[in-house]
Amino acid sequence: MGPAAWWRWLFAQGVPRFVLRNQARRGDPFARLIAGDEGIENPYPLIEQLRGDQPLVRTPLTWASFDHELVKTILRDSRFGVQSPQHFVPFEAVRSLMPTTPLPPSPVEPPSMLVIDPPEHTAMRKPVAAAFTPRAIGRLRDRVAGVTAELLDELPSDGSADLVAAYSSQVPIAIISEMLGFPDADRAMFLDWGDVMSPLLDLGISWGVQRRANRAMHLMNDYLDDHIAALRREPGEDILSALVSAGDLDHDALKATASLLMGAGFETTVNLISNGVVQLLAHPEQLARLREEPDLWPNAVEEILRFDPPVQVTGRVALTELELAGVPFHPGQAVTVSLAGANRDPKVFADPQRFDITRANAKDHLSFSSGIHVCLGASLARMEGVYALRALFERFPDLSLAAPPRRRELFTLHGYQRLPVRLGTRAPAGQTSLA
């Protein structure tokens, strides 16, 4: 890593890190939420402390919203664009000094769809969207069922397991790897890279974390160069082969799209499954209801997504002069939108701190964002979540925690690093329906 990478980290992450840590020591709730252990372990009390009476809240670095209506409005408002780390740097003069040395294509660097606006975003998203239509996702049902059954068969009867390593992560990585034409043997490598790169979505990460993520980005970049070259010679039946053959995206855009689909196709679902296991074990009466009424499983997954979302926060930046909830915004000014806060807005969800799998409007959550950047793979994540959770509890009806689960040391991506369980007696394999 050259000096440019260090200077880039300093301005994009180091400055916000200093401000947040200083404010957290002073007791500021937003800084404690974004950069403290509380925001990782249990962010919801701090979110309620921050919610206040106004839809916009002033924080040490940006304005923020925890209001469902305003969050949805911001996400759908074309006057806002996606946010880059430099928008958190508080001084325009300092921001202008940030090095512009490009990094390898990754989920968090342009031309990734995650961090670009129209018209570039439209051109990138359109060729990929066809792979995630309801009909296309429906064709994956049998494969999701097969992968899940294979993984459940491999779990030890009457034994213990770390469900994150053995199950929650394996379901989505198997499906998205097949969709992108990656060999099965490379799944463990992708899991390692994802673990190292996922902190890039957080604000105020250390230089050591940034350096390890940069190395992983370079390794993934080299891998994708070779993989895309192989698909040009001999395309398969997967999404990436179709994108390569269509020729709508240049080489860097293909790599950025592949890395984003790999990350997004994995990160949301692994957290959804793990969070779901923990919540259902913590609410045995809800789990008992699901055993009696398995048709409730799809709504249960929506409530898991609402109650403990896999992605907690995102951000937008004003593209023009505008007024929002009575507050003037100038071009380049950032606003943090709390998906988790919106999902527990008492104006939308009655008794929002209660986990209720029968909640009539659970699907009104914003866990998959909204607007033009709404998650392409939302239908796939929902399907994987329904099937993986239902099949797990049907095969292991006595499943219980063997030790307290350990959260990932991340704020934006909210899930578990380890989930040790006692499996109990294995029931015969059933015919779990995805309908």
Short mmCIF file of C-alpha atoms in Angstrom, two decimals:
data_model
loop_
_atom_site.label_atom_id
_atom_site.label_comp_id
_atom_site.label_asym_id
_atom_site.label_seq_id
_atom_site.Cartn_x
_atom_site.Cartn_y
_atom_site.Cartn_z
CA MET A 1 0.00 0.00 0.00
CA GLY A 2 1.49 3.33 -1.08
CA PRO A 3 1.25 6.69 0.70
CA ALA A 4 -1.77 7.70 -1.42
CA ALA A 5 -3.81 4.89 0.17
CA TRP A 6 -2.89 6.14 3.64
CA TRP A 7 -3.81 9.73 2.82
CA ARG A 8 -7.07 8.54 1.29
CA TRP A 9 -7.88 6.64 4.50
CA LEU A 10 -6.92 9.66 6.61
CA PHE A 11 -9.38 11.98 4.91
CA ALA A 12 -12.22 9.50 4.27
CA GLN A 13 -12.00 7.48 7.51
CA GLY A 14 -9.36 8.92 9.83
CA VAL A 15 -10.94 12.37 10.22
CA PRO A 16 -14.45 10.99 10.88
CA ARG A 17 -12.88 8.39 13.23
CA PHE A 18 -11.25 11.13 15.31
CA VAL A 19 -14.44 13.21 15.44
CA LEU A 20 -16.69 10.26 16.30
CA ARG A 21 -14.42 8.81 18.98
CA ASN A 22 -13.99 12.23 20.56
CA GLN A 23 -17.75 12.83 20.56
CA ALA A 24 -18.45 9.34 21.88
CA ARG A 25 -16.17 10.01 24.86
CA ARG A 26 -18.27 13.10 25.53
CA GLY A 27 -21.40 10.94 25.56
CA ASP A 28 -22.91 11.99 22.21
CA PRO A 29 -25.54 9.31 21.37
CA PHE A 30 -25.00 9.42 17.59
CA ALA A 31 -21.25 8.91 17.95
CA ARG A 32 -21.89 6.08 20.42
CA LEU A 33 -24.30 4.55 17.90
CA ILE A 34 -21.99 4.78 14.87
CA ALA A 35 -18.62 4.20 16.51
CA GLY A 36 -19.19 2.51 19.87
CA ASP A 37 -19.79 -0.98 21.17
CA GLU A 38 -23.40 -0.09 21.96
CA GLY A 39 -24.15 0.45 18.28
CA ILE A 40 -22.87 -3.04 17.54
CA GLU A 41 -24.41 -4.97 20.42
CA ASN A 42 -27.77 -3.26 20.78
CA PRO A 43 -28.29 -0.06 18.80
CA TYR A 44 -32.01 0.30 19.48
CA PRO A 45 -31.97 2.17 22.83
CA LEU A 46 -29.64 4.76 21.28
CA ILE A 47 -31.88 5.00 18.21
CA GLU A 48 -34.85 5.77 20.44
CA GLN A 49 -32.80 8.33 22.34
CA LEU A 50 -31.93 10.02 19.05
CA ARG A 51 -35.38 9.82 17.46
CA GLY A 52 -36.70 12.90 19.23
CA ASP A 53 -39.71 14.92 18.16
CA GLN A 54 -38.31 16.16 14.84
CA PRO A 55 -37.82 14.09 11.67
CA LEU A 56 -34.27 15.47 11.26
CA VAL A 57 -31.63 15.30 14.00
CA ARG A 58 -28.34 17.23 13.98
CA THR A 59 -25.28 15.05 14.67
CA PRO A 60 -21.53 15.80 14.93
CA LEU A 61 -20.97 14.99 11.25
CA THR A 62 -24.31 15.10 9.42
CA TRP A 63 -28.00 15.51 9.75
CA ALA A 64 -29.74 12.18 10.41
CA SER A 65 -33.26 10.83 10.21
CA PHE A 66 -34.92 7.98 12.10
CA ASP A 67 -38.37 8.86 10.76
CA HIS A 68 -40.00 6.29 8.45
CA GLU A 69 -41.75 8.78 6.19
CA LEU A 70 -38.76 11.08 5.83
CA VAL A 71 -36.28 8.23 5.34
CA LYS A 72 -38.44 6.82 2.54
CA THR A 73 -38.79 10.29 1.02
CA ILE A 74 -35.03 10.86 1.01
CA LEU A 75 -34.33 7.44 -0.53
CA ARG A 76 -36.79 8.19 -3.35
CA ASP A 77 -35.88 11.85 -3.91
CA SER A 78 -33.88 12.46 -7.11
CA ARG A 79 -32.44 15.63 -5.52
CA PHE A 80 -30.30 13.35 -3.36
CA GLY A 81 -27.49 11.14 -4.59
CA VAL A 82 -25.57 8.29 -3.03
CA GLN A 83 -22.98 9.14 -0.44
CA SER A 84 -19.21 8.83 -0.53
CA PRO A 85 -17.00 8.80 2.57
CA GLN A 86 -15.61 12.24 1.78
CA HIS A 87 -19.04 13.76 2.40
CA PHE A 88 -18.43 13.17 6.10
CA VAL A 89 -15.24 15.23 6.08
CA PRO A 90 -16.37 18.41 7.81
CA PHE A 91 -14.27 21.03 6.01
CA GLU A 92 -14.51 21.74 2.28
CA ALA A 93 -10.81 22.74 2.13
CA VAL A 94 -9.75 19.45 3.74
CA ARG A 95 -12.12 17.47 1.49
CA SER A 96 -10.48 18.92 -1.60
CA LEU A 97 -7.11 17.47 -0.51
CA MET A 98 -8.34 13.86 -0.65
CA PRO A 99 -6.27 11.77 -3.09
CA THR A 100 -8.24 10.59 -6.10
CA THR A 101 -6.07 7.57 -6.83
CA PRO A 102 -8.56 4.92 -8.03
CA LEU A 103 -8.90 1.66 -6.15
CA PRO A 104 -9.69 -1.69 -7.79
CA PRO A 105 -13.37 -2.21 -8.65
CA SER A 106 -15.24 -3.19 -5.50
CA PRO A 107 -18.74 -2.93 -3.99
CA VAL A 108 -17.89 0.43 -2.36
CA GLU A 109 -16.04 2.19 -5.18
CA PRO A 110 -17.35 3.54 -8.52
CA PRO A 111 -18.45 2.14 -10.91
CA SER A 112 -20.31 -0.06 -8.39
CA MET A 113 -24.07 0.59 -8.56
CA LEU A 114 -24.01 1.15 -4.80
CA VAL A 115 -22.12 4.43 -5.12
CA ILE A 116 -23.15 5.97 -8.46
CA ASP A 117 -26.17 8.01 -9.56
CA PRO A 118 -28.13 8.24 -12.82
CA PRO A 119 -27.50 8.15 -15.67
CA GLU A 120 -24.51 5.86 -14.93
CA HIS A 121 -26.51 3.95 -12.32
CA THR A 122 -29.36 3.33 -14.78
CA ALA A 123 -26.97 2.01 -17.41
CA MET A 124 -25.34 -0.34 -14.88
CA ARG A 125 -28.52 -1.62 -13.24
CA LYS A 126 -30.64 -2.32 -16.31
CA PRO A 127 -28.58 -5.24 -17.70
CA VAL A 128 -28.44 -6.89 -14.25
CA ALA A 129 -32.10 -6.46 -13.31
CA ALA A 130 -33.30 -9.21 -15.65
CA ALA A 131 -31.54 -11.81 -13.50
CA PHE A 132 -33.63 -10.82 -10.47
CA THR A 133 -37.17 -10.74 -11.85
CA PRO A 134 -39.77 -12.79 -9.91
CA ARG A 135 -39.74 -15.38 -12.69
CA ALA A 136 -35.94 -15.66 -12.61
CA ILE A 137 -35.91 -15.97 -8.81
CA GLY A 138 -38.69 -18.57 -9.00
CA ARG A 139 -36.43 -20.77 -11.11
CA LEU A 140 -33.96 -20.86 -8.21
CA ARG A 141 -36.43 -22.41 -5.75
CA ASP A 142 -35.36 -25.99 -6.35
CA ARG A 143 -31.70 -25.08 -6.03
CA VAL A 144 -32.28 -23.23 -2.75
CA ALA A 145 -34.13 -26.31 -1.48
CA GLY A 146 -31.31 -28.60 -2.57
CA VAL A 147 -28.53 -26.50 -1.05
CA THR A 148 -30.40 -26.17 2.23
CA ALA A 149 -31.10 -29.89 2.45
CA GLU A 150 -27.45 -30.73 1.76
CA LEU A 151 -26.24 -28.36 4.47
CA LEU A 152 -28.73 -29.66 7.03
CA ASP A 153 -27.67 -33.24 6.27
CA GLU A 154 -24.06 -32.26 7.00
CA LEU A 155 -24.83 -30.83 10.45
CA PRO A 156 -24.09 -33.34 13.22
CA SER A 157 -27.03 -35.07 14.93
CA ASP A 158 -27.20 -34.50 18.69
CA GLY A 159 -24.16 -32.24 18.39
CA SER A 160 -23.13 -28.63 18.42
CA ALA A 161 -22.31 -26.25 15.59
CA ASP A 162 -21.55 -22.64 14.79
CA LEU A 163 -24.57 -21.87 12.61
CA VAL A 164 -22.92 -18.86 10.95
CA ALA A 165 -20.00 -20.90 9.62
CA ALA A 166 -21.91 -24.11 8.94
CA TYR A 167 -25.25 -22.84 7.68
CA SER A 168 -26.21 -19.13 7.61
CA SER A 169 -23.25 -18.17 5.44
CA GLN A 170 -23.24 -21.31 3.33
CA VAL A 171 -26.77 -21.00 1.95
CA PRO A 172 -26.37 -17.58 0.27
CA ILE A 173 -22.74 -18.05 -0.78
CA ALA A 174 -23.63 -21.27 -2.60
CA ILE A 175 -26.52 -19.65 -4.50
CA ILE A 176 -24.80 -16.40 -5.48
CA SER A 177 -21.62 -18.26 -6.47
CA GLU A 178 -23.62 -20.42 -8.87
CA MET A 179 -25.43 -17.37 -10.22
CA LEU A 180 -22.06 -15.78 -11.04
CA GLY A 181 -20.39 -18.92 -12.35
CA PHE A 182 -17.80 -19.22 -9.57
CA PRO A 183 -16.46 -22.71 -8.77
CA ASP A 184 -17.68 -24.33 -5.55
CA ALA A 185 -14.08 -24.66 -4.39
CA ASP A 186 -13.72 -20.87 -4.23
CA ARG A 187 -16.56 -20.25 -1.76
CA ALA A 188 -14.31 -20.25 1.32
CA MET A 189 -12.05 -17.68 -0.34
CA PHE A 190 -15.01 -15.41 -1.06
CA LEU A 191 -16.19 -15.73 2.53
CA ASP A 192 -12.74 -14.66 3.74
CA TRP A 193 -12.62 -11.69 1.37
CA GLY A 194 -16.14 -10.65 2.35
CA ASP A 195 -15.25 -10.77 6.03
CA VAL A 196 -12.23 -8.53 5.48
CA MET A 197 -13.95 -6.07 3.11
CA SER A 198 -17.31 -5.65 4.86
CA PRO A 199 -15.99 -2.99 7.31
CA LEU A 200 -15.59 -0.66 4.32
CA LEU A 201 -19.29 0.13 4.66
CA ASP A 202 -18.69 1.52 8.16
CA LEU A 203 -17.47 5.00 9.02
CA GLY A 204 -14.31 5.65 11.01
CA ILE A 205 -12.54 2.32 10.50
CA SER A 206 -8.88 2.01 11.52
CA TRP A 207 -5.95 2.13 9.11
CA GLY A 208 -5.18 -1.53 9.84
CA VAL A 209 -8.71 -2.58 8.87
CA GLN A 210 -8.53 -0.39 5.75
CA ARG A 211 -5.15 -1.87 4.76
CA ARG A 212 -6.42 -5.46 5.03
CA ALA A 213 -9.52 -4.56 3.02
CA ASN A 214 -7.40 -2.94 0.31
CA ARG A 215 -5.30 -6.11 0.01
CA ALA A 216 -8.48 -8.20 -0.33
CA MET A 217 -9.77 -5.82 -3.02
CA HIS A 218 -6.58 -6.28 -5.03
CA LEU A 219 -6.79 -10.08 -4.70
CA MET A 220 -10.43 -10.07 -5.77
CA ASN A 221 -9.63 -7.77 -8.66
CA ASP A 222 -7.00 -10.19 -9.97
CA TYR A 223 -9.39 -13.13 -9.52
CA LEU A 224 -12.17 -11.37 -11.46
CA ASP A 225 -9.77 -10.44 -14.28
CA ASP A 226 -9.02 -14.13 -14.75
CA HIS A 227 -12.63 -15.26 -14.26
CA ILE A 228 -14.09 -12.80 -16.76
CA ALA A 229 -11.40 -13.70 -19.30
CA ALA A 230 -12.38 -17.37 -18.89
CA LEU A 231 -16.07 -16.52 -19.40
CA ARG A 232 -15.24 -14.65 -22.60
CA ARG A 233 -13.59 -17.81 -23.93
CA GLU A 234 -16.26 -20.19 -22.66
CA PRO A 235 -19.43 -18.57 -21.29
CA GLY A 236 -21.74 -20.53 -19.01
CA GLU A 237 -25.42 -20.27 -18.09
CA ASP A 238 -24.86 -17.79 -15.26
CA ILE A 239 -25.59 -14.05 -14.85
CA LEU A 240 -22.00 -12.93 -15.29
CA SER A 241 -21.60 -14.92 -18.51
CA ALA A 242 -24.73 -13.24 -19.86
CA LEU A 243 -23.39 -9.80 -18.95
CA VAL A 244 -20.00 -10.57 -20.50
CA SER A 245 -21.60 -11.83 -23.72
CA ALA A 246 -24.05 -8.92 -23.97
CA GLY A 247 -21.23 -6.37 -24.04
CA ASP A 248 -23.23 -3.60 -22.34
CA LEU A 249 -20.68 -3.16 -19.54
CA ASP A 250 -16.95 -2.52 -19.87
CA HIS A 251 -14.40 -4.64 -18.02
CA ASP A 252 -14.24 -2.50 -14.87
CA ALA A 253 -18.04 -2.29 -14.72
CA LEU A 254 -18.26 -6.09 -15.01
CA LYS A 255 -15.84 -6.50 -12.10
CA ALA A 256 -17.65 -3.93 -9.98
CA THR A 257 -21.00 -5.59 -10.70
CA ALA A 258 -19.68 -9.06 -9.89
CA SER A 259 -18.15 -7.92 -6.60
CA LEU A 260 -21.33 -6.04 -5.62
CA LEU A 261 -23.60 -8.98 -6.44
CA MET A 262 -21.33 -11.30 -4.49
CA GLY A 263 -21.28 -9.00 -1.46
CA ALA A 264 -24.94 -7.98 -1.53
CA GLY A 265 -26.10 -11.50 -2.36
CA PHE A 266 -24.29 -12.82 0.68
CA GLU A 267 -24.19 -10.16 3.38
CA THR A 268 -27.90 -9.41 3.64
CA THR A 269 -28.98 -13.04 3.76
CA VAL A 270 -26.37 -14.39 6.17
CA ASN A 271 -27.39 -11.69 8.66
CA LEU A 272 -31.09 -12.27 8.02
CA ILE A 273 -30.80 -16.00 8.75
CA SER A 274 -28.62 -15.58 11.85
CA ASN A 275 -30.69 -12.71 13.25
CA GLY A 276 -33.82 -14.77 12.61
CA VAL A 277 -32.49 -17.77 14.54
CA VAL A 278 -31.62 -15.60 17.54
CA GLN A 279 -34.96 -13.77 17.58
CA LEU A 280 -37.04 -16.94 17.24
CA LEU A 281 -35.10 -18.67 20.02
CA ALA A 282 -35.58 -15.56 22.17
CA HIS A 283 -39.34 -15.63 21.48
CA PRO A 284 -40.35 -19.31 21.81
CA GLU A 285 -44.05 -18.47 21.72
CA GLN A 286 -43.54 -17.03 18.22
CA LEU A 287 -41.64 -20.12 17.12
CA ALA A 288 -44.42 -22.34 18.49
CA ARG A 289 -46.93 -20.34 16.45
CA LEU A 290 -44.86 -20.98 13.31
CA ARG A 291 -44.86 -24.71 14.01
CA GLU A 292 -48.65 -24.61 14.24
CA GLU A 293 -49.13 -22.26 11.28
CA PRO A 294 -46.22 -22.66 8.84
CA ASP A 295 -47.97 -20.39 6.36
CA LEU A 296 -46.81 -17.53 8.61
CA TRP A 297 -43.13 -18.07 7.69
CA PRO A 298 -43.01 -15.40 4.93
CA ASN A 299 -44.47 -12.79 7.28
CA ALA A 300 -42.11 -13.94 10.03
CA VAL A 301 -39.16 -13.18 7.76
CA GLU A 302 -40.58 -9.69 7.09
CA GLU A 303 -40.82 -9.12 10.85
CA ILE A 304 -37.23 -10.30 11.34
CA LEU A 305 -36.15 -7.84 8.66
CA ARG A 306 -38.10 -5.06 10.36
CA PHE A 307 -37.12 -5.84 13.94
CA ASP A 308 -33.38 -6.47 13.48
CA PRO A 309 -32.41 -5.43 9.94
CA PRO A 310 -29.24 -6.83 8.33
CA VAL A 311 -28.32 -3.34 7.08
CA GLN A 312 -28.81 -0.64 9.70
CA VAL A 313 -28.02 2.60 7.93
CA THR A 314 -27.25 4.24 4.62
CA GLY A 315 -26.66 7.80 3.49
CA ARG A 316 -27.49 10.34 0.82
CA VAL A 317 -25.99 13.67 -0.25
CA ALA A 318 -27.79 16.72 -1.62
CA LEU A 319 -27.21 17.26 -5.33
CA THR A 320 -28.79 20.72 -5.37
CA GLU A 321 -30.02 23.45 -3.08
CA LEU A 322 -33.11 22.12 -1.29
CA GLU A 323 -35.13 22.22 1.89
CA LEU A 324 -35.88 19.08 3.89
CA ALA A 325 -38.20 19.08 6.90
CA GLY A 326 -37.59 22.80 7.25
CA VAL A 327 -33.79 22.47 7.06
CA PRO A 328 -31.88 24.01 4.11
CA PHE A 329 -29.37 21.69 2.39
CA HIS A 330 -26.54 22.75 0.11
CA PRO A 331 -24.99 20.62 -2.66
CA GLY A 332 -22.60 18.11 -1.13
CA GLN A 333 -24.25 18.16 2.29
CA ALA A 334 -24.88 14.68 3.67
CA VAL A 335 -27.78 13.11 5.54
CA THR A 336 -27.63 9.76 7.34
CA VAL A 337 -30.79 7.67 7.06
CA SER A 338 -31.38 5.02 9.71
CA LEU A 339 -33.19 2.05 8.19
CA ALA A 340 -33.31 0.47 11.64
CA GLY A 341 -34.83 3.63 13.10
CA ALA A 342 -37.44 3.86 10.34
CA ASN A 343 -38.36 0.23 10.98
CA ARG A 344 -39.24 1.03 14.60
CA ASP A 345 -41.07 4.30 14.01
CA PRO A 346 -44.09 4.20 16.35
CA LYS A 347 -46.06 6.34 13.88
CA VAL A 348 -45.98 3.41 11.43
CA PHE A 349 -45.56 0.27 13.56
CA ALA A 350 -47.71 -0.23 16.64
CA ASP A 351 -45.66 -1.23 19.69
CA PRO A 352 -42.52 -1.29 17.49
CA GLN A 353 -40.22 -2.79 20.15
CA ARG A 354 -42.34 -5.97 20.17
CA PHE A 355 -41.34 -8.88 17.92
CA ASP A 356 -44.57 -10.11 16.31
CA ILE A 357 -44.58 -12.54 13.40
CA THR A 358 -48.27 -11.79 12.75
CA ARG A 359 -47.72 -8.02 12.37
CA ALA A 360 -50.02 -6.96 9.53
CA ASN A 361 -47.73 -4.27 8.11
CA ALA A 362 -44.35 -5.90 8.78
CA LYS A 363 -43.54 -5.66 5.07
CA ASP A 364 -43.58 -1.86 5.27
CA HIS A 365 -40.02 -2.00 6.61
CA LEU A 366 -37.22 -0.28 4.69
CA SER A 367 -34.55 -2.93 5.24
CA PHE A 368 -33.95 -3.28 1.50
CA SER A 369 -33.87 0.52 1.04
CA SER A 370 -36.24 2.19 -1.42
CA GLY A 371 -36.18 4.15 -4.66
CA ILE A 372 -33.75 3.51 -7.49
CA HIS A 373 -31.20 1.91 -5.17
CA VAL A 374 -33.64 -0.63 -3.70
CA CYS A 375 -31.93 -4.01 -3.31
CA LEU A 376 -32.05 -5.99 -6.56
CA GLY A 377 -31.85 -9.27 -4.68
CA ALA A 378 -34.60 -8.57 -2.14
CA SER A 379 -36.85 -11.34 -3.49
CA LEU A 380 -33.98 -13.81 -3.46
CA ALA A 381 -33.00 -12.88 0.11
CA ARG A 382 -36.61 -13.28 1.26
CA MET A 383 -36.89 -16.69 -0.38
CA GLU A 384 -33.60 -17.91 1.06
CA GLY A 385 -34.57 -16.60 4.49
CA VAL A 386 -37.97 -18.30 4.51
CA TYR A 387 -36.67 -21.62 3.34
CA ALA A 388 -33.44 -21.69 5.38
CA LEU A 389 -35.15 -20.78 8.66
CA ARG A 390 -38.18 -23.02 8.24
CA ALA A 391 -36.13 -26.03 7.13
CA LEU A 392 -33.65 -25.54 9.98
CA PHE A 393 -36.30 -25.51 12.71
CA GLU A 394 -38.17 -28.41 11.12
CA ARG A 395 -35.06 -30.59 10.93
CA PHE A 396 -33.83 -29.61 14.41
CA PRO A 397 -36.95 -28.92 16.51
CA ASP A 398 -34.94 -28.89 19.77
CA LEU A 399 -32.39 -26.35 18.54
CA SER A 400 -31.08 -24.10 21.32
CA LEU A 401 -28.22 -21.69 21.99
CA ALA A 402 -25.07 -23.37 23.36
CA ALA A 403 -23.47 -20.05 24.36
CA PRO A 404 -24.19 -16.35 23.87
CA PRO A 405 -23.87 -15.45 20.18
CA ARG A 406 -21.16 -12.96 19.22
CA ARG A 407 -21.97 -9.97 17.06
CA ARG A 408 -19.84 -8.96 14.10
CA GLU A 409 -17.75 -5.91 14.96
CA LEU A 410 -19.61 -3.83 12.40
CA PHE A 411 -22.27 -1.18 12.63
CA THR A 412 -23.72 -0.88 9.12
CA LEU A 413 -23.96 -4.64 8.56
CA HIS A 414 -25.77 -6.02 11.60
CA GLY A 415 -25.37 -9.72 12.23
CA TYR A 416 -23.42 -12.37 14.11
CA GLN A 417 -19.83 -13.54 13.80
CA ARG A 418 -20.52 -16.74 15.75
CA LEU A 419 -23.78 -18.45 16.63
CA PRO A 420 -23.03 -21.57 18.74
CA VAL A 421 -26.02 -23.91 19.06
CA ARG A 422 -26.97 -27.31 20.36
CA LEU A 423 -28.75 -29.01 17.52
CA GLY A 424 -30.67 -31.69 19.40
CA THR A 425 -32.35 -34.62 17.72
CA ARG A 426 -32.60 -34.52 13.95
CA ALA A 427 -36.11 -34.97 12.51
CA PRO A 428 -36.59 -36.75 9.17
CA ALA A 429 -36.18 -34.58 6.13
CA GLY A 430 -39.53 -33.14 5.12
CA GLN A 431 -40.93 -31.44 2.08
CA THR A 432 -40.74 -27.82 3.11
CA SER A 433 -42.72 -25.70 0.68
CA LEU A 434 -41.49 -22.42 -0.70
CA ALA A 435 -44.94 -21.40 -1.87
#
